[in-house]
Each structure stands twice: as C-alpha cells, then as structure tokens.
C-alpha cells in the first residue's frame, strides 16, 4: 500500500499575518510566504495550511469572511495567490486553505442583504428568530466568545444567531441555496489547484432545527469562559452535519483522482473521541481527517498518554487514518505548556505517532507564549473576556527569522510584538546550532520520511513504564521503538535492544540493550535489532 501524500505527509500551519511581511506594513502576506518556501522545504514538512487569507474586516482576524473567493489586500491578490500555489507545487509541497463555512462576516454582501428586510431573498441565508415572550433572545445559547449568541436587529425586529462574534453571523446550512453556494466555493478553489482545506468549526454548522435551550453545565465554575455555562447539546454536533461533510468529501475526491494529487479535508472538531470518530463518515465518507486535539489538553503523564493513544487507535473506524496536533493558533503553545525541554520530547511524540501530524509555525523554534502588553491586545476573545487567559495573541506573534531588525519579519512595525528572546531564538541562528529544537525538528522530519515504519507503519506495544512512554512502529521488516521520558529525572527503562536513530538530546548512545537509562526529558528512536 503506497498511501496518499497526506497520509505520509506532515502538515505545517502558517498564520499568514505572522509569517513574513514583504511590503513593510507589519503584516505578513502571500509574497512573504512565497519568499520563505525554501525555509519551509528545508524544515522538511510536506504541506502548508494557511489560516484565512480572504477579504475580511478582521474582527476575528480573517475568520470573518466577507468574500469567499477573493484575497484580502493585506495579504495580496489572487495573482499573488496563484503564484504562491505554483511555487509551492514546484517544490513538491501542497497547499491547504482554511474554509470557514459556519459563519460569514456581517460585512458579507449576503448578510447585508439578509438584514435589509424580512422579505429579502437572502433573509433565510442566516438564522433569524423572533424574540422570546419577554423580548429577550430566542434561547439561552451563549457565544463561544461570551455573551448571548443572539444579536437584536432593530431594523427588522428579529434576532440573528452568531456562535462567535456578532460580526460573524451563522449561515443557515439547512437552506439549499447556501449549501450549493458554499460547495461551489470549494469547487472554485479546488479547480484553482489547492490541495485541500482545513474546515473551521465543522461540528457547529448545523444546529437543532427548533433551537431548544441548551442544558446548564454542572461543571461550570466562575473563572471559566462564559460559553461553558451551558452544554452545547443543541447548538453543535447535530446528525445532519454528516451529510454535508459527505457532500464536501465527494467533491474533494472527485478532484483528487490522480495519484499524488489527492485532495484532503481536515475538520476542526473539538469533541470527545467517540463523537469525533463520527466525522470520518457515517453512511458515506466524511472528512479525511477530523482533527485530533487530544495532545493539547492531555495531562502530560506516560500512563495517561499511553491510554489516550491506545483508546484513540482502538476507536478509529475501519480504514480511517489517524492524525495528531500539538498546537494551533487558538491554544497555548506547547513550549508554554510543557517547557522547552519537554517540548522536544513532545515533538518526537508528534512526529513518530501513527497518523498525519500537524505542526504549528514557531513550535519548531520552541517559542513560548509571548506576553502581550494590555494596550497591544488585538484578539477579540481577550478583549471580550479579559484576564481569563483566553487571549490568542500570545501564540500568533511574528515568526523570528534572524537577528536583524524585527527578526527579519518586517521592515515596518510588526502587528504583534516578537518573542522577547528573538535575537537568539530565530531560524537563522538555530539552524546553525545542531542541538537546537529547530535542528531536532529537522532531524525528526528526516527520520520520519526515511522510515516507512514511521510515516505509514503500524503502531503496537503502547505502554508506560514509570515516566516513560513507549510504543513501536513497524512496516514490513522494519521495527522502530520509541522511548520517551516525560519526566525530568533519569529513569532506567526496559527496552528492546537496537541502534539509536535519534535522541532529543546530544551525545546519545549508539546502541542500547535490554534496559536503557534515559536522561531527564530524553526521547529515543531506536531501530530494533532483527
Ligand atoms: C475556530 C478558529 O480556529 C478560531 O480562530 C476562530 O476564532 C473560530 N473558529 C471562529 O471562526
């Protein structure tokens, strides 16, 4: 079985505002990304996923789309996009876009029409409801960004629903015209040559048709985000979502019939494993990869992780391909959660598990969450519910490329501050340092690509031994063993004897026997002796 590129490959998430600015406005752009493709290729990833680049008022930094078929001038033009896509493909890399189907921007012409009058032909493209008897919102649904999810519209005397900001009204996916238009948007980009999509909040796009109140969450405590006051039983994860995912899948598969040109759909879904698995498809195939975010929230403990990996593997439907994520533009960075020493071990885990890994830009440098001075906060989530640690600016800061002005990111003032240690923590410097976390990522990616056991092989013997997490990967005659010390003390672990292919630390032994003393925060990839 040769497997598709997206099964073998590693995906690299780029936050376009923060990757590389080419015109000095302090905001990254498409021409900047194109300039950095050699660096991306040198890292050794296979595909880039770009967070939204479409025209947008940027109320939620591009997740509020005002035109699904254009490019925001901050990022460039459609011509710039076509050039970037061609340059990406010329290097043998793939390019994925971010599709935001749940909601548009309130500035989208569709919503401008929809809110113009109750009898506007686009009225039903969004979710309009009468007020409750007391004049309040139609139900108790809470926006993920805090406050009621309903916004009163005085002109037409109804409320509209927004799962996120009021500037992000939810589209009505039960309306066949909406559905046809959005599917056609996918077709537009697929025909242009993109290799797939990450689909924003896929589990949100269909809500219960009669909008009942959500139940209260018994586990809610003050200090949590307001959205957790209720359980999203009726506002998300409704059975009808699966037919929509299947329609998207059929379209993508229809474009991707040539080997090497398969298209991939990745669904953003935050749900418990058993519900997540449904998104591989029920009656018909769903998305290729429902994002598996478990490593982001997991307690970092060998027993917990061994159990989590085994449970996830066991839950996969027949033929489903796994995937793993350590970080993204919404969640604290891995180096902030675990510290840099353990982030190296986490990188070895991400890049040796079975399934497609997604690596978040900057994590290969071990950047921690960057403190944002109060007067520089940009993220609407932080501005709406300040002080709860929900803000996402700290994980979206500019990529530090070198030790010249603004770390080589921009000749202007960067839209967010750089990581304070950018003079030493940057690509150019760390590339020269063979023991840097960047060099470790490159080595891990090289090893992964060189060994089918890692890129497409089976996984077995997932176990914990004190602080050590252990598992094997195999393909045909090749057998590799991973030994990951999640603790910060040395530990003598049981092992299968063999040759060490890679350590997270310098000066590793060349071979190991039936026990090996792992150093604090040491991970090993061992080729098991035949
Ligand atoms: C999930 C995205 O990842 C996040 O950044 C965004 O704010 C929400 N969806 C709304 O689109």
Coordinates of C-alpha atoms and ligand atoms in Angstrom, one line a residue:
X1 CA 0.0 0.0 0.0
X2 CA 1.6 3.2 -1.1
X3 CA -0.7 5.6 0.7
X4 CA -1.6 9.2 -0.3
X5 CA 0.6 12.2 0.2
X6 CA -1.5 13.4 3.1
X7 CA -1.2 10.1 4.9
X8 CA 2.6 10.1 4.6
X9 CA 3.0 13.8 4.9
X10 CA 3.4 16.4 7.7
X11 CA 1.2 19.5 7.6
X12 CA 2.6 22.8 8.7
X13 CA 0.2 25.5 9.8
X14 CA 1.1 29.0 8.8
X15 CA -0.7 32.0 10.4
X16 CA -0.3 34.3 7.4
X17 CA -0.4 37.6 9.3
X18 CA 2.7 36.5 11.2
X19 CA 4.9 34.5 8.8
X20 CA 6.7 37.0 6.6
X21 CA 5.9 40.6 5.6
X22 CA 7.1 41.6 2.2
X23 CA 5.8 45.2 2.0
X24 CA 6.7 46.8 5.3
X25 CA 3.1 47.1 6.7
X26 CA 3.9 45.0 9.7
X27 CA 1.5 42.2 8.5
X28 CA 2.6 39.0 6.8
X29 CA 1.5 38.4 3.3
X30 CA 1.4 35.8 0.5
X31 CA 4.5 37.2 -1.2
X32 CA 6.3 36.8 2.1
X33 CA 5.2 33.2 2.4
X34 CA 6.5 32.6 -1.1
X35 CA 9.9 34.1 -0.2
X36 CA 10.1 31.6 2.8
X37 CA 9.2 28.5 0.9
X38 CA 12.8 27.4 0.8
X39 CA 12.8 27.6 4.6
X40 CA 9.6 25.6 4.8
X41 CA 11.0 23.0 2.5
X42 CA 14.3 22.9 4.5
X43 CA 12.3 22.2 7.6
X44 CA 11.0 19.0 5.9
X45 CA 7.2 19.4 6.0
X46 CA 5.0 18.3 3.1
X47 CA 2.1 20.7 3.1
X48 CA 1.2 24.1 4.3
X49 CA -2.2 25.1 5.7
X50 CA -2.8 28.8 5.6
X51 CA -5.2 30.3 8.2
X52 CA -7.8 32.5 6.3
X53 CA -6.5 34.9 3.7
X54 CA -9.8 36.1 2.3
X55 CA -11.3 39.6 2.3
X56 CA -12.4 40.3 5.8
X57 CA -13.0 43.2 8.3
X58 CA -10.6 41.2 10.5
X59 CA -13.0 41.3 13.5
X60 CA -11.8 37.8 14.2
X61 CA -8.6 38.0 12.1
X62 CA -9.9 36.5 8.9
X63 CA -12.4 34.0 10.4
X64 CA -15.0 36.6 9.4
X65 CA -15.0 36.2 5.7
X66 CA -16.6 38.9 3.5
X67 CA -15.8 37.3 0.2
X68 CA -15.1 33.6 -0.1
X69 CA -13.4 33.8 -3.4
X70 CA -11.0 36.7 -3.0
X71 CA -7.8 37.6 -1.2
X72 CA -7.5 40.3 1.5
X73 CA -5.4 43.2 0.2
X74 CA -3.3 42.9 3.4
X75 CA -2.2 39.5 2.1
X76 CA -2.1 40.3 -1.7
X77 CA -4.1 39.5 -4.7
X78 CA -5.5 36.4 -6.5
X79 CA -2.4 36.7 -8.8
X80 CA -0.2 36.5 -5.7
X81 CA -2.1 33.5 -4.6
X82 CA -1.8 31.7 -7.9
X83 CA 2.0 32.5 -7.8
X84 CA 2.3 31.1 -4.3
X85 CA 0.4 28.0 -5.2
X86 CA 2.6 27.4 -8.3
X87 CA 5.7 28.0 -6.3
X88 CA 4.5 25.6 -3.6
X89 CA 3.8 22.9 -6.1
X90 CA 7.1 23.5 -7.9
X91 CA 8.8 22.5 -4.7
X92 CA 6.7 19.4 -4.3
X93 CA 4.8 20.9 -1.4
X94 CA 1.0 21.0 -1.0
X95 CA -1.2 24.0 -0.1
X96 CA -4.3 23.8 2.0
X97 CA -6.7 26.7 2.6
X98 CA -8.9 27.4 5.6
X99 CA -12.6 27.2 4.7
X100 CA -15.0 29.0 7.1
X101 CA -18.4 27.6 6.4
X102 CA -20.2 28.1 9.7
X103 CA -20.4 31.9 9.5
X104 CA -19.6 34.8 7.2
X105 CA -18.6 38.3 8.2
X106 CA -21.5 40.6 8.9
X107 CA -20.0 42.7 6.2
X108 CA -20.5 40.0 3.6
X109 CA -23.0 41.2 0.9
X110 CA -25.2 38.2 1.7
X111 CA -25.7 39.3 5.3
X112 CA -26.1 43.0 4.3
X113 CA -29.0 41.8 2.1
X114 CA -30.3 39.4 4.7
X115 CA -30.6 42.1 7.3
X116 CA -32.1 44.6 4.9
X117 CA -35.7 43.3 5.2
X118 CA -37.6 40.3 6.3
X119 CA -38.6 39.5 2.8
X120 CA -35.2 39.9 1.3
X121 CA -34.4 36.8 -0.8
X122 CA -31.3 36.2 1.3
X123 CA -33.2 36.5 4.6
X124 CA -33.1 32.8 5.1
X125 CA -29.4 32.5 4.4
X126 CA -28.8 33.3 8.1
X127 CA -30.6 32.3 11.3
X128 CA -33.2 34.8 12.2
X129 CA -35.7 34.2 15.0
X130 CA -38.3 36.2 16.9
X131 CA -37.6 37.5 20.4
X132 CA -38.8 35.4 23.3
X133 CA -42.1 36.4 25.0
X134 CA -40.1 38.8 27.3
X135 CA -38.4 40.4 24.4
X136 CA -35.1 38.7 25.2
X137 CA -33.1 36.3 23.0
X138 CA -34.9 33.3 21.5
X139 CA -33.0 30.8 23.7
X140 CA -30.1 30.6 26.1
X141 CA -27.3 29.8 23.7
X142 CA -24.1 31.5 24.5
X143 CA -21.4 32.7 22.1
X144 CA -18.1 31.0 22.2
X145 CA -16.7 34.4 22.8
X146 CA -19.0 35.2 25.7
X147 CA -22.5 36.8 25.9
X148 CA -25.7 35.8 24.3
X149 CA -25.3 34.2 20.8
X150 CA -28.2 36.3 19.6
X151 CA -28.0 39.8 18.4
X152 CA -31.0 42.0 18.1
X153 CA -31.6 43.7 14.8
X154 CA -33.8 46.8 15.3
X155 CA -34.4 47.4 11.6
X156 CA -36.2 44.1 11.0
X157 CA -37.2 43.3 14.6
X158 CA -35.6 39.9 15.0
X159 CA -32.5 38.3 16.5
X160 CA -29.8 36.6 14.4
X161 CA -27.6 33.9 15.7
X162 CA -23.8 34.1 15.9
X163 CA -21.8 31.3 17.5
X164 CA -18.8 33.6 17.7
X165 CA -18.8 37.4 17.4
X166 CA -21.8 39.4 16.4
X167 CA -19.7 40.3 13.4
X168 CA -19.8 36.6 12.4
X169 CA -23.4 35.7 11.8
X170 CA -24.0 31.9 11.3
X171 CA -25.1 30.8 7.8
X172 CA -28.2 28.7 7.5
X173 CA -26.9 25.4 6.2
X174 CA -30.4 24.0 6.0
X175 CA -31.1 26.4 3.1
X176 CA -30.2 24.5 -0.1
X177 CA -29.0 27.7 -1.8
X178 CA -26.5 28.3 1.0
X179 CA -25.3 24.8 0.7
X180 CA -24.9 24.9 -3.0
X181 CA -23.1 28.2 -2.9
X182 CA -20.7 27.1 -0.3
X183 CA -19.9 23.8 -2.0
X184 CA -19.4 25.8 -5.2
X185 CA -16.8 27.9 -3.3
X186 CA -14.9 24.7 -2.5
X187 CA -15.1 23.9 -6.2
X188 CA -13.7 27.3 -7.1
X189 CA -10.5 26.8 -5.1
X190 CA -10.1 23.1 -5.9
X191 CA -10.3 24.0 -9.6
X192 CA -7.6 26.6 -9.0
X193 CA -5.4 23.8 -7.8
X194 CA -5.5 23.8 -3.9
X195 CA -4.8 20.5 -2.3
X196 CA -7.5 20.6 0.3
X197 CA -9.0 22.5 3.2
X198 CA -9.0 22.8 6.9
X199 CA -12.7 23.3 7.7
X200 CA -13.4 25.7 10.5
X201 CA -15.7 24.5 13.3
X202 CA -17.2 21.8 11.2
X203 CA -19.2 20.4 14.2
X204 CA -21.0 23.8 14.5
X205 CA -22.5 24.2 11.1
X206 CA -25.9 22.5 11.7
X207 CA -27.9 23.4 14.8
X208 CA -31.0 21.7 16.1
X209 CA -33.8 22.8 13.8
X210 CA -36.1 24.1 16.6
X211 CA -33.5 25.8 18.7
X212 CA -34.3 24.4 22.2
X213 CA -32.4 25.8 25.2
X214 CA -29.1 24.2 25.9
X215 CA -28.8 22.4 29.3
X216 CA -26.8 24.0 32.1
X217 CA -23.3 22.7 32.6
X218 CA -23.0 21.3 36.1
X219 CA -19.2 21.6 35.9
X220 CA -19.2 25.3 35.2
X221 CA -17.1 27.3 37.7
X222 CA -16.5 31.1 37.9
X223 CA -13.3 31.9 36.1
X224 CA -14.2 29.7 33.2
X225 CA -15.1 31.2 29.8
X226 CA -18.8 32.1 29.8
X227 CA -19.5 29.7 27.0
X228 CA -19.1 26.8 29.4
X229 CA -22.2 27.8 31.4
X230 CA -24.2 25.6 29.1
X231 CA -23.5 22.3 27.3
X232 CA -23.7 22.8 23.5
X233 CA -26.1 19.9 23.1
X234 CA -28.4 21.5 20.7
X235 CA -26.2 24.1 19.1
X236 CA -23.5 21.8 17.8
X237 CA -22.8 18.2 16.6
X238 CA -26.2 17.5 15.1
X239 CA -26.8 14.4 13.0
X240 CA -27.4 16.4 9.8
X241 CA -23.8 17.7 9.7
X242 CA -22.6 14.3 8.4
X243 CA -24.5 14.6 5.1
X244 CA -22.8 17.9 4.5
X245 CA -19.4 16.6 5.3
X246 CA -20.1 13.7 2.9
X247 CA -21.0 16.2 0.1
X248 CA -17.8 18.1 0.6
X249 CA -15.9 14.8 0.6
X250 CA -17.4 13.6 -2.6
X251 CA -16.4 16.9 -4.3
X252 CA -12.8 16.7 -3.0
X253 CA -12.5 13.1 -4.0
X254 CA -13.8 13.9 -7.5
X255 CA -10.9 16.3 -7.9
X256 CA -8.3 14.1 -6.4
X257 CA -8.3 11.1 -8.6
X258 CA -4.7 11.3 -9.9
X259 CA -2.2 9.7 -7.6
X260 CA -0.2 12.4 -5.9
X261 CA -2.9 15.0 -6.5
X262 CA -5.4 13.7 -3.9
X263 CA -7.3 16.4 -2.1
X264 CA -7.7 16.3 1.7
X265 CA -10.4 17.7 4.0
X266 CA -9.5 18.2 7.6
X267 CA -12.3 19.1 10.0
X268 CA -11.8 21.3 13.0
X269 CA -13.8 19.5 15.7
X270 CA -13.5 19.7 19.4
X271 CA -15.4 16.7 20.7
X272 CA -14.8 13.6 22.8
X273 CA -13.2 10.7 20.8
X274 CA -16.3 8.7 20.2
X275 CA -18.2 11.6 18.8
X276 CA -15.1 12.8 16.8
X277 CA -15.0 9.4 15.1
X278 CA -18.4 10.0 13.5
X279 CA -16.8 12.7 11.4
X280 CA -14.9 10.1 9.4
X281 CA -18.3 9.4 8.0
X282 CA -21.4 7.5 8.9
X283 CA -23.4 6.4 5.9
X284 CA -20.9 7.9 3.5
X285 CA -17.3 9.0 3.9
X286 CA -16.9 12.3 5.8
X287 CA -13.7 14.4 6.2
X288 CA -10.4 12.5 5.7
X289 CA -9.1 13.8 9.0
X290 CA -11.2 15.0 11.9
X291 CA -8.6 17.0 13.8
X292 CA -7.4 15.1 16.9
X293 CA -6.6 17.7 19.5
X294 CA -6.2 15.4 22.5
X295 CA -2.5 16.1 23.0
X296 CA -3.2 19.8 23.5
X297 CA -5.3 19.2 26.6
X298 CA -3.8 15.9 27.9
X299 CA -2.2 15.6 31.3
X300 CA 1.4 15.0 30.4
X301 CA 1.9 11.7 32.0
X302 CA 3.1 8.4 30.5
X303 CA 0.1 6.4 31.7
X304 CA -2.4 9.0 30.6
X305 CA -0.8 9.3 27.2
X306 CA -0.4 5.6 26.6
X307 CA -4.1 5.1 27.4
X308 CA -5.1 8.1 25.3
X309 CA -3.2 6.8 22.2
X310 CA -4.4 3.2 22.6
X311 CA -8.0 4.4 23.1
X312 CA -7.9 6.7 20.0
X313 CA -6.3 3.9 17.9
X314 CA -9.0 1.4 19.0
X315 CA -11.8 3.9 18.3
X316 CA -10.8 4.5 14.7
X317 CA -13.3 3.1 12.2
X318 CA -12.0 0.6 9.7
X319 CA -9.8 2.4 7.1
X320 CA -9.8 5.7 9.0
X321 CA -6.4 7.5 9.1
X322 CA -5.3 9.0 12.4
X323 CA -3.9 12.4 13.0
X324 CA -2.2 14.4 15.8
X325 CA -1.9 18.0 16.8
X326 CA 0.2 19.7 19.5
X327 CA -0.7 23.3 18.9
X328 CA -2.6 25.8 16.8
X329 CA -3.5 29.5 16.6
X330 CA -6.2 29.2 19.3
X331 CA -4.4 27.3 22.1
X332 CA -1.4 27.9 24.3
X333 CA 1.9 26.9 22.7
X334 CA 3.4 23.5 23.5
X335 CA 6.6 25.1 24.9
X336 CA 4.5 27.2 27.2
X337 CA 2.5 24.2 28.4
X338 CA 5.4 21.8 28.9
X339 CA 8.6 23.9 29.0
X340 CA 11.2 23.7 26.2
X341 CA 13.0 20.6 27.4
X342 CA 9.8 18.6 27.4
X343 CA 8.6 20.3 24.2
X344 CA 11.4 18.5 22.5
X345 CA 10.1 15.1 23.7
X346 CA 6.6 16.2 22.6
X347 CA 7.9 16.9 19.1
X348 CA 9.3 13.4 19.0
X349 CA 6.0 12.1 20.0
X350 CA 4.1 14.1 17.4
X351 CA 6.4 13.1 14.6
X352 CA 6.5 9.4 15.5
X353 CA 2.9 8.6 16.2
X354 CA 0.8 6.8 13.6
X355 CA -1.1 9.3 11.5
X356 CA -0.7 12.7 9.9
X357 CA 0.9 15.3 12.2
X358 CA 0.1 19.0 12.1
X359 CA 3.0 21.3 13.3
X360 CA 2.2 24.9 14.2
X361 CA 4.6 27.5 12.9
X362 CA 7.0 28.6 15.5
X363 CA 6.7 25.5 17.6
X364 CA 9.7 24.2 15.8
X365 CA 11.6 27.1 17.5
X366 CA 10.2 26.3 20.9
X367 CA 8.6 29.8 21.2
X368 CA 6.6 30.1 24.4
X369 CA 3.5 32.2 24.7
X370 CA 4.5 35.8 24.2
X371 CA 3.3 38.3 26.8
X372 CA 1.2 41.0 25.2
X373 CA 1.1 44.4 26.9
X374 CA -2.5 45.4 27.6
X375 CA -2.5 48.2 25.1
X376 CA -1.4 45.9 22.3
X377 CA -4.1 43.2 22.8
X378 CA -5.8 42.5 19.4
X379 CA -7.7 39.3 19.9
X380 CA -11.4 39.9 20.3
X381 CA -11.6 36.9 22.6
X382 CA -9.3 38.5 25.1
X383 CA -11.0 41.9 24.7
X384 CA -14.4 40.4 25.4
X385 CA -13.5 38.2 28.4
X386 CA -10.3 39.8 29.7
X387 CA -8.0 38.2 32.2
X388 CA -9.2 34.6 32.0
X389 CA -6.2 33.6 29.9
X390 CA -8.3 33.1 26.8
X391 CA -6.4 35.5 24.6
X392 CA -4.8 34.1 21.5
X393 CA -2.4 36.9 20.6
X394 CA 0.4 35.3 22.6
X395 CA 0.5 32.3 20.2
X396 CA 0.2 34.4 17.0
X397 CA 3.3 36.5 17.2
X398 CA 5.6 37.1 14.2
X399 CA 8.0 34.4 13.1
X400 CA 11.5 35.3 14.1
X401 CA 13.7 34.6 11.1
X402 CA 17.1 36.1 12.1
X403 CA 18.7 38.6 14.4
X404 CA 18.3 41.7 12.1
X405 CA 15.6 44.3 12.7
X406 CA 12.2 42.9 13.8
X407 CA 13.8 39.4 13.4
X408 CA 13.6 39.7 9.6
X409 CA 9.8 39.5 9.8
X410 CA 9.1 43.1 8.6
X411 CA 10.8 46.4 7.9
X412 CA 7.7 48.1 9.5
X413 CA 6.3 47.7 13.0
X414 CA 5.0 44.2 13.5
X415 CA 1.3 43.9 14.2
X416 CA 2.1 42.0 17.4
X417 CA 5.3 42.0 19.4
X418 CA 8.0 39.5 18.7
X419 CA 9.0 36.8 21.2
X420 CA 11.3 38.7 23.6
X421 CA 14.2 36.2 23.0
X422 CA 14.0 36.6 19.2
X423 CA 17.7 37.7 19.0
X424 CA 18.7 34.1 19.9
X425 CA 15.5 32.2 19.2
X426 CA 15.3 32.6 15.5
X427 CA 15.5 30.4 12.4
X428 CA 18.9 31.6 11.1
X429 CA 20.7 31.2 14.4
X430 CA 19.1 27.9 15.5
X431 CA 19.7 26.3 12.1
X432 CA 23.5 26.6 12.8
X433 CA 23.1 25.0 16.2
X434 CA 23.0 21.2 15.9
X435 CA 21.3 20.8 19.3
X436 CA 18.6 23.4 18.9
X437 CA 15.0 22.4 18.9
X438 CA 14.8 23.5 15.3
X439 CA 17.6 21.1 14.3
X440 CA 15.7 18.4 16.3
X441 CA 12.6 19.0 14.3
X442 CA 14.5 18.8 11.0
X443 CA 16.1 15.6 12.2
X444 CA 12.8 14.1 13.2
X445 CA 11.2 15.0 9.9
X446 CA 14.2 13.5 8.1
X447 CA 13.9 10.3 10.1
X448 CA 10.1 10.1 9.6
X449 CA 10.5 10.5 5.9
X450 CA 13.3 7.9 5.7
X451 CA 11.3 5.2 7.5
X452 CA 8.0 3.8 6.2
X453 CA 7.6 2.4 9.7
X454 CA 7.1 6.0 10.9
X455 CA 5.2 7.5 8.0
X456 CA 2.8 4.7 7.2
X457 CA 3.6 1.8 9.5
X458 CA 1.5 0.1 12.2
X459 CA 1.7 1.0 15.9
X460 CA 1.9 -1.5 18.7
X461 CA 3.0 -2.2 22.3
X462 CA 1.9 1.2 23.5
X463 CA 2.8 1.2 27.2
X464 CA 4.0 3.2 30.1
X465 CA 7.0 2.4 32.3
X466 CA 7.2 4.9 35.1
X467 CA 7.6 8.3 33.5
X468 CA 8.5 6.6 30.2
X469 CA 6.0 6.3 27.3
X470 CA 6.9 3.6 24.9
X471 CA 5.5 2.3 21.6
X472 CA 6.6 0.5 18.5
X473 CA 6.1 1.3 14.8
X474 CA 6.7 -1.2 12.1
X475 CA 6.4 -1.7 8.4
X476 CA 7.4 -4.9 6.6
X477 CA 10.7 -5.9 8.2
X478 CA 11.4 -2.5 9.8
X479 CA 10.7 -2.2 13.5
X480 CA 11.3 1.0 15.5
X481 CA 10.8 1.7 19.1
X482 CA 10.2 5.0 20.8
X483 CA 11.2 5.6 24.4
X484 CA 10.1 9.0 25.7
X485 CA 11.0 10.1 29.2
X486 CA 8.2 12.6 30.1
X487 CA 9.9 13.3 33.4
X488 CA 12.8 15.5 34.5
X489 CA 14.7 12.8 36.3
X490 CA 16.8 9.9 34.8
X491 CA 14.9 6.6 34.5
X492 CA 16.1 3.1 33.7
X493 CA 13.5 1.8 31.3
X494 CA 13.0 -1.6 29.8
X495 CA 13.8 -1.6 26.0
X496 CA 14.3 -3.8 23.0
X497 CA 17.9 -3.8 22.1
X498 CA 18.9 -1.9 19.0
X499 CA 20.5 1.0 17.3
X500 CA 19.7 4.6 18.3
X501 CA 18.5 6.6 15.3
X502 CA 17.8 9.8 17.1
X503 CA 17.8 11.3 20.6
X504 CA 16.2 14.5 21.7
X505 CA 19.5 15.2 23.5
X506 CA 23.1 15.4 22.3
X507 CA 25.6 12.7 22.9
X508 CA 23.2 9.7 22.8
X509 CA 24.5 6.2 22.9
X510 CA 24.8 4.5 19.5
X511 CA 23.1 1.3 20.7
X512 CA 21.0 0.2 23.7
X513 CA 20.5 -3.1 25.4
X514 CA 17.5 -4.6 27.3
X515 CA 17.5 -1.6 29.7
X516 CA 18.4 1.9 29.0
X517 CA 18.8 4.8 31.4
X518 CA 17.0 7.7 29.7
X519 CA 18.3 11.1 30.8
X520 CA 15.8 13.7 32.0
X521 CA 13.5 14.8 29.1
X522 CA 15.1 12.4 26.8
X523 CA 13.4 10.7 24.0
X524 CA 14.9 8.0 21.8
X525 CA 14.0 6.5 18.4
X526 CA 15.6 3.0 18.3
X527 CA 15.8 0.6 15.4
X528 CA 15.1 -2.7 17.0
X529 CA 17.8 -5.3 16.2
X530 CA 16.3 -8.0 13.9
Ligands
LIG1 C1 -12.0 28.4 15.1 C2 -10.8 29.1 14.7 O1 -9.7 28.3 14.8 C3 -10.8 30.4 15.6 O2 -9.6 31.1 15.4 C4 -11.9 31.2 15.2 O3 -12.0 32.3 16.1 C5 -13.2 30.5 15.4 N1 -13.2 29.2 14.8 C6 -14.3 31.2 14.7 O4 -14.2 31.1 13.3

